[in-house]
Coordinates of C-alpha atoms in Angstrom, one line a residue:
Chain L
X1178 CA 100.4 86.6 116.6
X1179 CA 97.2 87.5 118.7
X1180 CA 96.9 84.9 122.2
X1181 CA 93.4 85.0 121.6
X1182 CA 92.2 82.9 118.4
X1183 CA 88.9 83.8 116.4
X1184 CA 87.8 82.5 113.0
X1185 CA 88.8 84.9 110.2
X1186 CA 85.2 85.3 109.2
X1187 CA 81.5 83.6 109.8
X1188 CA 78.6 83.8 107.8
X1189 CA 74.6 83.0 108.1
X1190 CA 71.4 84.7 106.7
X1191 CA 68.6 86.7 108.5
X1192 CA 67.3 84.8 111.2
X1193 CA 69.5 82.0 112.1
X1194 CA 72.1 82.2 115.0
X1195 CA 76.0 82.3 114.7
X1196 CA 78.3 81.9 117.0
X1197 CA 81.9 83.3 117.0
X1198 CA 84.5 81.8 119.0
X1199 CA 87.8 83.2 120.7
X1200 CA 90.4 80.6 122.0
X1201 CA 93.3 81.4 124.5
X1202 CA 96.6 80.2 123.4
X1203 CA 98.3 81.6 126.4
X1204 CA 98.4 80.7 129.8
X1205 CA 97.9 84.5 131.1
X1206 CA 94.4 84.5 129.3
X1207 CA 93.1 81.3 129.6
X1208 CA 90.0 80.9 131.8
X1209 CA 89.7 84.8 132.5
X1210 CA 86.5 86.3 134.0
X1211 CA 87.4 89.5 131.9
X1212 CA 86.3 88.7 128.5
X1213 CA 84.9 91.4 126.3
X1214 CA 83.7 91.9 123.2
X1215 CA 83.2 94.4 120.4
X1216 CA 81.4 95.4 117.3
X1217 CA 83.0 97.4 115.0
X1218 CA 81.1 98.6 111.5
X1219 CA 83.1 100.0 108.8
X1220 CA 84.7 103.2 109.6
X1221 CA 82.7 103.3 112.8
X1222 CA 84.2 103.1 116.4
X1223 CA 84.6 99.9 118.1
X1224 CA 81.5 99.3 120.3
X1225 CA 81.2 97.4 123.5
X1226 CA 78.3 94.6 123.3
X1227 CA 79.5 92.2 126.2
X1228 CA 81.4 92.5 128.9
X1229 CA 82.7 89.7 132.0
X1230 CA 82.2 86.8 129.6
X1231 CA 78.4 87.0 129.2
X1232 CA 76.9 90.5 130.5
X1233 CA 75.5 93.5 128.5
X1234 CA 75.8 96.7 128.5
X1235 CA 72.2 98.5 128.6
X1236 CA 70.9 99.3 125.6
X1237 CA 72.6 96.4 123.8
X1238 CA 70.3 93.8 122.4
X1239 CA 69.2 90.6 124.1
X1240 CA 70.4 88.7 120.6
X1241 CA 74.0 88.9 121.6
X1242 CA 75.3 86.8 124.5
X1243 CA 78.4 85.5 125.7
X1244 CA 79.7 82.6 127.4
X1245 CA 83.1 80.7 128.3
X1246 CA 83.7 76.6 128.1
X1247 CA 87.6 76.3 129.5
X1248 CA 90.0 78.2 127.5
X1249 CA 87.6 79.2 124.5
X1250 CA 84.9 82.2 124.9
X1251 CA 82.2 82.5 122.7
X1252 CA 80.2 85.0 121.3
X1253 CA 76.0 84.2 119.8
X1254 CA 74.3 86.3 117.8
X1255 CA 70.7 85.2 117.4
X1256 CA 68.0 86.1 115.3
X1257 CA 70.6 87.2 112.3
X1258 CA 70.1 91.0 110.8
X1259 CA 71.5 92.8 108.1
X1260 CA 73.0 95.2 110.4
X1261 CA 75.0 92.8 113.0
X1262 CA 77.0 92.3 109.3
X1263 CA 80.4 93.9 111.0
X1264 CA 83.7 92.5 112.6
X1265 CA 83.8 91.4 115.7
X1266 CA 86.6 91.7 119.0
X1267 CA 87.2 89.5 121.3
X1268 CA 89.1 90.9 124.4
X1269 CA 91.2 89.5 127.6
X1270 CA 92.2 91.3 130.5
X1271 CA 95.5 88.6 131.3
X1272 CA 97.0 88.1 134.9
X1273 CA 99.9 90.2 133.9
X1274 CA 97.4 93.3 134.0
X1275 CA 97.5 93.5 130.2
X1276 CA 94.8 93.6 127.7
X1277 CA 95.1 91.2 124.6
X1278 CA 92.7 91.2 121.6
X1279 CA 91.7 88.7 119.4
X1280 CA 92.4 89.3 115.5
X1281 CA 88.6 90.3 114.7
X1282 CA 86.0 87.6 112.8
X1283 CA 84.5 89.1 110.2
X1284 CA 80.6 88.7 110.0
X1285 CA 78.7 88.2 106.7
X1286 CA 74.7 88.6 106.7
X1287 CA 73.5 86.7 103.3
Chain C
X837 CA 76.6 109.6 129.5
X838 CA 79.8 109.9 129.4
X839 CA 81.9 111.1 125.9
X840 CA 85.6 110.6 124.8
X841 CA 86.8 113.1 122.6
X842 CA 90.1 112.9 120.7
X843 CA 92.3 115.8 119.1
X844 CA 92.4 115.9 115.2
X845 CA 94.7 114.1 113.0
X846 CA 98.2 114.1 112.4
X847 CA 100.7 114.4 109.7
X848 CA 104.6 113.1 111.2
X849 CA 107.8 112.7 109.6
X850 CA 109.8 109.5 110.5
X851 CA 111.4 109.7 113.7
X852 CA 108.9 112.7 114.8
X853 CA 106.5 112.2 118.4
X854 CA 103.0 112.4 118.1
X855 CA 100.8 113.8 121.2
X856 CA 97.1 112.5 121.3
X857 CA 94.6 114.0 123.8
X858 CA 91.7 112.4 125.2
X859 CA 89.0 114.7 127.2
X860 CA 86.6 113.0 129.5
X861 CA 82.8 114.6 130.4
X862 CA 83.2 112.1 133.2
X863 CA 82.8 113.5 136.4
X864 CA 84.4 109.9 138.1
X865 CA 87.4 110.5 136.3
X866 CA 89.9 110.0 139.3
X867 CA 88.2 106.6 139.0
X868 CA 88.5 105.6 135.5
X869 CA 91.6 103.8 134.0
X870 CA 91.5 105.1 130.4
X871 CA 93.4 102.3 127.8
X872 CA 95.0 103.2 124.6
X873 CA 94.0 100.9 121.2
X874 CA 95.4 101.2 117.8
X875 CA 94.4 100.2 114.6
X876 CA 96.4 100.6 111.6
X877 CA 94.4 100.8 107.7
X878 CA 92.7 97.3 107.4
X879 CA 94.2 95.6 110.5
X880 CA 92.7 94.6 113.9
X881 CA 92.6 96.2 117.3
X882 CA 96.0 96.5 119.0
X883 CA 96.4 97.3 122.8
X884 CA 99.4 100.0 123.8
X885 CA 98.5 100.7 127.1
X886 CA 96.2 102.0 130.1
X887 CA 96.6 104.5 132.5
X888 CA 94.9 105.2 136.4
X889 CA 94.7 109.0 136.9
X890 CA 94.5 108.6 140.5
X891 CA 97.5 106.4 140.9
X892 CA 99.3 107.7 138.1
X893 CA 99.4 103.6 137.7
X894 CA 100.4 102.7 133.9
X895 CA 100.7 99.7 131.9
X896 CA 102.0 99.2 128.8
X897 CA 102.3 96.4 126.0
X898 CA 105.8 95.5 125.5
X899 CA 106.2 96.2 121.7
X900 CA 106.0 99.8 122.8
X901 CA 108.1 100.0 126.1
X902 CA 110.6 102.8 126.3
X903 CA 108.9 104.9 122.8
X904 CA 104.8 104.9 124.5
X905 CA 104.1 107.7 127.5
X906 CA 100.5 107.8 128.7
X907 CA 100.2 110.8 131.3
X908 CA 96.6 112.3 132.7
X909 CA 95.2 115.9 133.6
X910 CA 93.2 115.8 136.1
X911 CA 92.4 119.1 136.3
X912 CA 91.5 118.9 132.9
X913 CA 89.8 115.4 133.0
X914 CA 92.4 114.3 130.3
X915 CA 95.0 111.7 129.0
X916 CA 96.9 111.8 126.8
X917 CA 99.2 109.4 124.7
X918 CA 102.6 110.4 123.2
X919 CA 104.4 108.0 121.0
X920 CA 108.3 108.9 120.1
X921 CA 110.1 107.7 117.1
X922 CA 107.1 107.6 114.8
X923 CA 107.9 105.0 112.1
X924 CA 105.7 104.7 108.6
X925 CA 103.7 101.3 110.4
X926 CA 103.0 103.9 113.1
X927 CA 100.1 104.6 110.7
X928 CA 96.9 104.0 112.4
X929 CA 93.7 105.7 114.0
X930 CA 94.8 105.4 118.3
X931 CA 91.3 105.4 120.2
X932 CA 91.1 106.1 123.7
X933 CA 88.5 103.9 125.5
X934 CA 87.1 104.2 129.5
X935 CA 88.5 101.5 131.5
X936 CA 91.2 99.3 132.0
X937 CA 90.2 96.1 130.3
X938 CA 89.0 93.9 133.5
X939 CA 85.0 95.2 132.7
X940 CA 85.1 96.4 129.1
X941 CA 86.0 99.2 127.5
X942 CA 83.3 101.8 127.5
X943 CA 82.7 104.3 126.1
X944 CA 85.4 105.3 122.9
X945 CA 86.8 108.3 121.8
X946 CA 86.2 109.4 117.8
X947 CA 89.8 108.0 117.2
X948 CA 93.0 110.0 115.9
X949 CA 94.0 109.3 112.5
X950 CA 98.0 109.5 112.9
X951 CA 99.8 109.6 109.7
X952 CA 103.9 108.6 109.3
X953 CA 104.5 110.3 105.6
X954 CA 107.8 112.0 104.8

């Protein structure tokens, strides 16, 4: 059982926002700088969109952004397209110098 | 840009090791930490470990402890992953990824597709 909580699966159409949230269940997570988090399309490689809660790597698009309120992190897609459908990794860097990730949220484009 | 690239895929028997490479076009590689993820057929990511080729630093999930070895060549700008006592749940594709987790992991190799079959 992952220490890092996200819903099994979201859904919205084209154009509207979601957002995907990832709650720390453990005391070695909770309120960490070093959240990530990662797209993954089917039978493609994992691939970093934010990184230290709420930055972006370059080249990633200014629809994704992160934040963190307490223990929960939270990841917003805006401006909904058919190819953000994909799961989705939240990731924790814990103060015991190990890296947790959450269970993956599914994301469904209607 | 930097690229990760894995060896091929495996075939092991119960009980066998499995050796994965990971080669770096890095030319900071002494200043990397290169991490080790899993993922087994339609599961999540898993985290086994991370390695600092400059320190030789490692650290390792605990599920693995004492069966997980994650080494680097430097001269070769490469780590590598060995996992002893392969069991069938073993069965995964093991990515290496840059980094050690505090700023993201970035980039990812191809993956491995290791396979426990007798």
């Amino acid at each position: 059982q992952s220490a890092l909580t996200q819903p099994a699966s979201v859904s919205g159409s084209p154009g509207q926002a979601v957002t995907i949230s990832c709650s720390a269940t453990n005391s070695d997570v909770g309120g960490s700088d070093s959240v990530s988090w990662y797209q993954q399309h089917p039978g493609k490689v994992p691939k970093l969109i934010i990184f230290d809660v709420s930055s972006r790597p370059s080249g990633v698009s200014n629809r994704f952004s992160g934040s963190r309120s307490g223990d929960t992190a939270s990841l917003t897609i805006s401006g909904l397209q058919t190819v953000d459908e994909a799961d989705y990794y939240c990731c924790s860097y814990t103060r015991t110098n190990t890296v947790l990730f959450g269970g993956g949220t599914k994301l469904t484009v209607l | 840009q930097v690229y990760l690239v894995q060896s091929g895929g495996e075939v092991k028997k119960p009980g066998a090791s499995v050796k994965v490479s990971c080669k770096s076009s890095s030319y900071t590689f002494l200043s990397d930490s290169f991490t080790w993820v899993r993922q087994a057929p339609g599961q999540g990511l898993e985290w086994m470990g991370s390695v600092n080729p400059y320190s030789d630093d490692t650290h390792y999930a605990q599920k693995f402890q004492g069966r997980l070895t994650l080494t680097t060549v430097t001269s070769t700008n490469t780590a590598y992953m060995e996992l002893e006592r392969l069991q069938f749940d073993d069965t995964a594709i093991y990515y290496c990824a840059r980094g050690g987790g505090l700023n993201g992991l970035d980039p990812w190799g191809q993956g491995t597709l290791v396979t426990v079959s007798s």
